[in-house]
XYZ file of C-alpha atoms in Angstrom:
459
model
C 59.584 2.741 43.755
C 57.565 1.925 46.867
C 55.378 -1.120 47.232
C 52.355 1.189 47.395
C 53.193 2.744 44.056
C 53.665 -0.704 42.532
C 50.213 -1.733 43.669
C 47.942 1.319 43.561
C 44.427 1.128 44.919
C 43.138 1.994 41.449
C 45.397 1.063 38.541
C 45.666 2.828 35.194
C 43.785 0.031 33.443
C 40.990 0.345 35.991
C 40.821 4.103 35.440
C 40.708 3.518 31.680
C 38.026 0.856 31.981
C 35.821 3.118 34.088
C 36.332 5.947 31.637
C 35.409 3.710 28.707
C 32.226 2.528 30.391
C 31.121 6.110 31.091
C 32.146 7.631 27.765
C 29.776 8.303 24.871
C 32.119 9.339 22.062
C 29.656 8.260 19.389
C 27.490 11.218 20.438
C 30.301 13.790 20.451
C 30.357 16.531 17.806
C 32.425 15.480 14.808
C 32.594 11.791 15.746
C 30.712 10.522 12.716
C 32.730 12.711 10.388
C 36.057 11.606 11.865
C 35.036 7.951 11.778
C 33.816 8.210 8.196
C 37.051 9.850 7.041
C 39.143 7.232 8.824
C 37.248 4.265 7.368
C 37.244 5.841 3.896
C 40.996 6.380 3.971
C 41.850 2.910 5.285
C 39.518 1.132 2.855
C 41.045 2.932 -0.121
C 44.588 2.113 0.972
C 43.668 -1.563 1.432
C 42.285 -1.628 -2.113
C 45.433 0.056 -3.431
C 47.617 -2.611 -1.792
C 45.507 -5.649 -2.604
C 47.766 -6.975 -5.396
C 50.999 -6.415 -3.506
C 53.131 -9.473 -2.686
C 53.164 -8.797 1.053
C 49.348 -8.946 1.110
C 49.369 -12.182 -0.900
C 51.861 -13.672 1.557
C 49.726 -12.619 4.529
C 46.555 -14.173 3.091
C 48.375 -17.368 2.130
C 49.675 -17.716 5.685
C 46.115 -18.083 7.061
C 44.593 -21.581 6.930
C 41.085 -21.004 8.253
C 38.332 -19.286 6.322
C 35.532 -17.488 8.141
C 32.823 -14.831 8.000
C 34.965 -11.682 7.845
C 35.859 -9.505 4.876
C 39.372 -9.093 3.560
C 39.104 -5.737 1.814
C 39.555 -6.159 -1.926
C 39.522 -9.976 -1.901
C 36.880 -12.608 -2.484
C 38.205 -14.935 0.201
C 36.825 -14.398 3.710
C 38.707 -15.268 6.875
C 38.098 -15.712 10.558
C 38.018 -12.551 12.627
C 41.683 -12.709 13.628
C 42.859 -13.555 10.122
C 40.847 -10.744 8.558
C 42.071 -8.223 11.140
C 45.645 -9.386 10.537
C 45.560 -9.140 6.739
C 43.609 -5.886 6.591
C 45.985 -4.328 9.104
C 48.945 -5.303 6.944
C 47.318 -3.996 3.763
C 46.305 -0.731 5.437
C 49.838 0.058 6.622
C 51.818 -1.563 3.825
C 52.226 1.532 1.653
C 52.697 3.929 4.592
C 49.890 6.090 3.235
C 47.718 5.893 6.360
C 46.581 8.343 9.029
C 48.875 9.665 11.749
C 48.449 11.228 15.163
C 51.013 14.023 15.248
C 51.553 13.837 19.000
C 53.025 10.341 18.663
C 53.540 9.642 15.955
C 51.182 6.694 15.991
C 48.916 5.259 13.280
C 45.495 4.541 14.765
C 43.395 3.736 11.703
C 45.523 0.819 10.523
C 44.911 -1.034 13.783
C 41.481 0.106 14.891
C 39.600 -0.002 11.572
C 40.700 -3.581 10.680
C 40.077 -4.775 14.247
C 36.605 -3.214 14.408
C 35.497 -4.288 10.925
C 36.417 -7.894 11.651
C 34.866 -7.890 15.142
C 31.752 -6.131 13.821
C 31.168 -8.744 11.138
C 31.781 -11.585 13.589
C 29.604 -10.221 16.395
C 26.954 -8.250 14.517
C 27.789 -4.736 15.711
C 25.383 -1.970 14.835
C 26.756 1.073 13.053
C 26.650 2.998 16.335
C 28.605 0.298 18.178
C 31.091 0.293 15.304
C 31.535 4.062 15.632
C 31.870 3.785 19.412
C 34.636 1.224 19.032
C 36.482 3.289 16.422
C 36.385 6.347 18.658
C 37.440 4.649 21.903
C 40.168 2.554 20.282
C 41.669 5.477 18.375
C 41.462 7.755 21.413
C 43.352 5.310 23.640
C 46.091 4.808 21.036
C 46.576 8.552 20.718
C 46.483 9.218 24.459
C 49.100 6.565 25.218
C 51.578 8.707 23.281
C 51.490 11.310 26.075
C 52.870 8.953 28.730
C 56.510 8.842 27.619
C 56.931 10.841 24.380
C 59.572 9.503 21.945
C 60.826 6.865 24.415
C 59.221 3.863 22.712
C 60.901 4.683 19.403
C 64.211 5.347 21.155
C 63.998 1.931 22.805
C 63.751 0.332 19.359
C 60.020 -0.364 19.187
C 57.186 0.791 16.944
C 54.569 2.707 18.973
C 51.792 1.738 16.571
C 52.449 -1.907 17.370
C 52.870 -1.454 21.129
C 49.987 0.954 21.694
C 47.896 -0.573 18.939
C 47.091 -3.762 20.799
C 45.813 -1.672 23.717
C 43.747 0.473 21.380
C 42.271 -2.624 19.769
C 41.313 -3.986 23.194
C 39.693 -0.675 24.106
C 37.781 -0.366 20.846
C 36.549 -3.936 20.606
C 35.848 -4.046 24.333
C 33.824 -0.833 24.155
C 31.775 -2.091 21.218
C 31.136 -5.444 22.928
C 30.201 -3.678 26.189
C 32.714 -5.533 28.355
C 32.502 -5.050 32.109
C 35.156 -3.131 34.018
C 36.850 -6.336 35.158
C 36.802 -7.814 31.665
C 38.397 -4.681 30.230
C 41.070 -4.695 32.941
C 41.849 -8.338 32.247
C 41.916 -7.752 28.489
C 44.412 -4.887 28.857
C 46.516 -7.051 31.148
C 46.495 -9.940 28.691
C 47.263 -7.672 25.744
C 50.416 -6.399 27.439
C 51.960 -9.803 26.777
C 50.913 -9.609 23.127
C 52.429 -6.186 22.387
C 55.345 -6.340 19.997
C 57.083 -4.649 17.089
C 60.805 -3.888 16.727
C 61.953 -1.319 14.157
C 64.885 -3.244 12.707
C 63.106 -3.132 9.321
C 64.919 0.202 9.001
C 68.139 -1.695 8.301
C 67.078 -3.089 4.948
C 63.514 -2.109 4.038
C 62.113 -5.544 4.865
C 58.401 -6.051 5.491
C 57.961 -6.430 9.241
C 56.704 -2.886 9.916
C 53.855 -3.682 7.549
C 52.887 -6.573 9.820
C 52.736 -4.595 13.074
C 49.195 -3.155 12.829
C 47.710 -6.478 11.758
C 49.393 -8.251 14.646
C 48.078 -5.622 17.058
C 44.545 -5.828 15.624
C 44.313 -9.620 15.858
C 45.997 -9.702 19.273
C 43.590 -7.148 20.685
C 40.691 -9.326 19.618
C 42.272 -12.450 21.120
C 42.877 -10.631 24.416
C 39.226 -9.542 24.542
C 37.989 -13.063 23.849
C 40.216 -14.504 26.563
C 38.951 -11.927 29.041
C 35.358 -12.725 28.111
C 36.057 -16.333 29.043
C 37.484 -15.364 32.437
C 41.209 -15.398 31.647
C 43.056 -13.066 34.027
C 45.612 -10.359 33.255
C 47.649 -8.027 35.515
C 45.774 -4.853 36.422
C 49.056 -2.882 36.615
C 49.966 -3.725 33.034
C 50.652 -0.080 32.142
C 52.462 1.333 35.191
C 53.827 -1.807 36.855
C 57.507 -2.397 37.544
C 57.432 -5.048 34.804
C 54.688 -3.404 32.776
C 54.253 -2.019 29.287
C 56.238 1.187 29.688
C 59.031 -0.490 31.608
C 59.371 -3.012 28.806
C 58.876 -0.824 25.739
C 59.949 2.662 26.868
C 62.541 1.763 29.517
C 60.831 3.986 32.069
C 58.759 3.815 35.213
C 58.226 7.578 35.214
C 55.428 7.802 32.692
C 53.029 10.739 32.844
C 49.734 8.884 33.127
C 47.945 12.007 34.292
C 48.672 13.551 30.887
C 47.163 10.497 29.234
C 44.037 10.524 31.379
C 43.407 14.285 31.419
C 39.899 14.961 30.150
C 39.303 11.409 28.973
C 35.613 10.969 28.273
C 35.008 14.709 27.990
C 37.691 15.934 25.603
C 38.322 13.949 22.428
C 41.645 14.170 20.617
C 41.079 11.511 17.944
C 39.408 14.082 15.631
C 42.858 15.701 15.291
C 44.204 12.615 13.510
C 45.964 13.615 10.284
C 45.543 12.102 6.827
C 48.510 11.763 4.502
C 48.855 13.335 1.070
C 52.097 11.414 0.386
C 52.872 7.684 0.550
C 55.762 7.745 3.001
C 56.759 8.410 6.600
C 54.849 11.370 7.991
C 57.846 13.392 9.124
C 59.085 13.401 5.510
C 55.994 15.294 4.351
C 56.910 18.890 5.234
C 60.274 18.355 3.521
C 58.466 17.131 0.422
C 56.344 20.278 0.393
C 59.461 22.429 0.661
C 61.141 20.462 -2.133
C 58.086 20.845 -4.358
C 58.202 24.598 -3.799
C 61.804 24.562 -5.009
C 60.717 22.457 -7.985
C 58.280 25.180 -9.035
C 61.260 27.435 -9.792
C 61.945 25.295 -12.856
C 65.679 24.982 -12.186
C 67.699 22.037 -13.445
C 68.128 19.491 -10.606
C 71.509 18.571 -12.065
C 72.703 22.108 -11.211
C 72.133 21.595 -7.476
C 75.395 21.736 -5.560
C 74.055 20.831 -2.104
C 70.893 20.668 0.000
C 71.086 21.260 3.741
C 68.089 20.625 6.020
C 67.329 21.359 9.636
C 66.055 18.231 11.405
C 64.679 17.116 14.763
C 67.013 14.950 16.814
C 64.153 12.557 17.580
C 63.773 11.386 13.973
C 67.431 11.027 12.967
C 67.688 7.302 13.702
C 64.647 6.518 11.554
C 64.695 8.993 8.675
C 68.251 10.318 8.324
C 70.751 7.725 9.516
C 72.822 5.995 8.322
C 72.994 8.882 5.871
C 74.731 6.985 3.070
C 71.982 4.359 3.114
C 69.212 6.944 3.285
C 70.689 8.609 0.203
C 70.583 5.285 -1.665
C 67.689 3.230 -0.235
C 67.850 -0.451 -1.243
C 64.184 -0.638 -2.277
C 60.945 1.290 -2.456
C 59.867 0.444 1.057
C 63.146 1.601 2.589
C 62.792 4.817 0.580
C 59.565 5.609 2.447
C 61.669 6.234 5.560
C 64.312 8.428 3.956
C 64.136 12.220 3.962
C 66.963 12.541 1.388
C 65.018 10.365 -1.033
C 61.743 12.180 -0.301
C 63.318 15.537 -1.093
C 64.971 14.225 -4.233
C 61.911 12.493 -5.670
C 59.783 15.561 -4.958
C 62.254 17.763 -6.860
C 62.748 15.398 -9.799
C 59.197 14.036 -10.193
C 57.145 16.700 -8.427
C 55.284 14.240 -6.193
C 55.702 11.461 -3.627
C 52.739 9.186 -4.296
C 52.506 5.421 -4.568
C 54.298 5.283 -7.902
C 57.230 7.350 -6.631
C 58.100 4.508 -4.249
C 58.219 1.783 -6.859
C 61.343 -0.397 -6.634
C 62.367 0.668 -10.158
C 61.835 4.383 -9.593
C 64.034 4.431 -6.483
C 66.980 3.398 -8.659
C 66.554 6.388 -10.999
C 70.028 7.982 -11.345
C 68.536 11.482 -11.500
C 66.770 11.001 -8.174
C 69.765 9.363 -6.524
C 72.004 12.133 -7.821
C 69.949 14.743 -5.981
C 69.595 12.562 -2.876
C 73.376 12.219 -2.663
C 73.602 15.988 -2.112
C 71.190 16.103 0.848
C 72.556 16.522 4.381
C 71.226 17.766 7.709
C 72.001 19.753 10.828
C 70.167 19.180 14.110
C 67.750 21.904 15.143
C 67.660 21.786 18.977
C 64.513 23.949 19.011
C 62.511 21.678 16.726
C 59.038 21.051 18.226
C 58.894 17.340 17.298
C 56.871 15.272 18.241
C 54.201 17.900 18.898
C 54.646 19.346 15.437
C 56.255 18.129 12.211
C 58.288 20.691 10.266
C 60.311 20.895 7.077
C 63.256 22.927 5.806
C 65.451 22.795 2.706
C 68.290 25.122 1.786
C 69.331 24.493 -1.811
C 72.649 25.820 -3.035
C 73.073 25.875 -6.792
C 76.270 25.436 -8.758
C 76.260 29.147 -9.600
C 76.283 30.037 -5.893
C 72.647 31.100 -5.638
C 70.667 29.840 -2.642
C 66.956 28.996 -2.364
C 65.516 28.309 1.081
C 62.087 27.021 2.052
C 60.473 26.309 5.421
C 57.203 24.748 6.468
C 56.166 24.652 10.112
C 53.355 22.159 9.758
C 52.233 18.910 8.164
C 49.667 19.201 5.368
C 46.829 16.920 6.300
C 47.335 17.618 9.988
C 45.082 19.306 12.502
C 46.110 22.825 11.514
C 45.930 22.191 7.762
C 43.553 19.226 7.281
C 42.788 17.595 3.981
C 39.308 18.504 2.811
C 36.619 15.913 2.158
C 37.211 16.506 -1.536
C 40.933 15.794 -1.073
C 40.204 12.559 0.784
C 37.670 11.393 -1.784
C 40.163 12.077 -4.592
C 42.776 10.106 -2.658
C 40.279 7.263 -2.132
C 39.347 7.171 -5.824
C 43.003 7.238 -6.888
C 43.810 4.404 -4.479
C 40.912 2.340 -5.796
C 42.087 2.914 -9.369
C 45.655 2.001 -8.390
C 44.332 -1.260 -6.943
C 42.383 -2.067 -10.116
C 38.873 -1.371 -8.845
C 36.448 -0.136 -11.480
C 35.092 3.381 -11.199
C 31.577 2.023 -10.615
C 32.748 -0.294 -7.839
C 34.688 2.546 -6.226
C 31.558 4.716 -6.217
C 29.511 1.896 -4.694
C 32.126 1.365 -1.973
C 32.191 5.085 -1.232
C 28.409 5.145 -0.826
C 28.532 2.075 1.423
C 31.093 3.689 3.711
C 29.068 6.901 3.851
C 26.162 4.994 5.411
C 28.105 2.600 7.633
C 27.157 4.170 10.967
C 23.427 4.116 10.232
C 23.147 0.385 9.608
C 21.616 -2.093 11.999
C 24.452 -4.524 11.219
C 27.941 -3.693 9.929
C 28.921 -5.607 6.803
C 31.819 -4.775 4.484
C 31.391 -7.708 2.105
C 30.820 -5.186 -0.692
C 34.573 -4.626 -0.478
C 35.334 -8.300 -1.239
C 35.811 -8.109 -4.971
């Protein structure tokens, strides 16, 4: 790489900063609806997770109280603490939104970061919406630079890109200058983190990644506001973000920047109907179609699936472990378990990933029969697909395919679906029906308020 390419006249962070300053996403068609759906979904998931031990551990780890809401809890924390805990709660059950071109989970970083910053700095509803849109858009667009390479390098894209999205969203809402945004991106590059070794044993660190990104994005913005300097070539530099987390200096930044400020992709963000890794979902739908036949799962001889090479290391391998996940969280990243639980129980919701349920011999018996072959034509990561070919003991074969993800851009969940999901999550988390209705109404009006305040959720 030449010296000129290492030090461009206008860096990627400068191009992004100028685009952010000029953009008006809050006025774009569909922005309010997308923002409302995202906040609704994240709030409900946080309520659902509020009694979980990983949330209790996260709250207990924070010493300082403050002015910011922890969704579903009476205790308030400082802005960084609230962003951290809410980010953990939002992602903890893996029930959160997904951008199919990544995959990356924008809502679990951007919503907690913006709620906390809004309550600390008195954002209006319109500033809140602006921050949600810009932050989510940047997270999604970063996926186009080096598709699949961050995961292959052993990192979680939501964590790595999330801190940059949080900077963009908070910075946009606070109306940072171009130089402040450039510095904040540069600072945040040294705060990006998130290895995917949780796959080895179903431990909790993936749950932490969005919260870490949300709080780090805020800290980077505050440092930049005080004049702290960061490298302007943080994205494309020879020691920059993509060199470190994707092992490449050949990122396609033109793909990331194409149409930024004019064309908005964050409205294509998908909302999950099942509480597990997104790429499992089409397989679950196929398995549920098999389940409708009413055949005895014990009579299944084998199940063969076509799979994308890019997801094998996360959702299929090591196959023996994926067939017998050690706990409910590990099961969320297992296609064999997802297929089996969908056949045996007919669903893959929060309760299907309980630590007791994942030990069910009937489910494990089916999971032990699931295998895969690589489909070299699979369109992942642009599209998530499913396929199951079930061979019965009597020799009969039943085959199902699904070329899309329910909840995604081509087959979105309706408002009614999302409200039902929200209400079910609130009930799962122990919120009364009346309180759930009040929270729903509060979220519906969030973008019209002079000052954003989610303290209604602190109960």
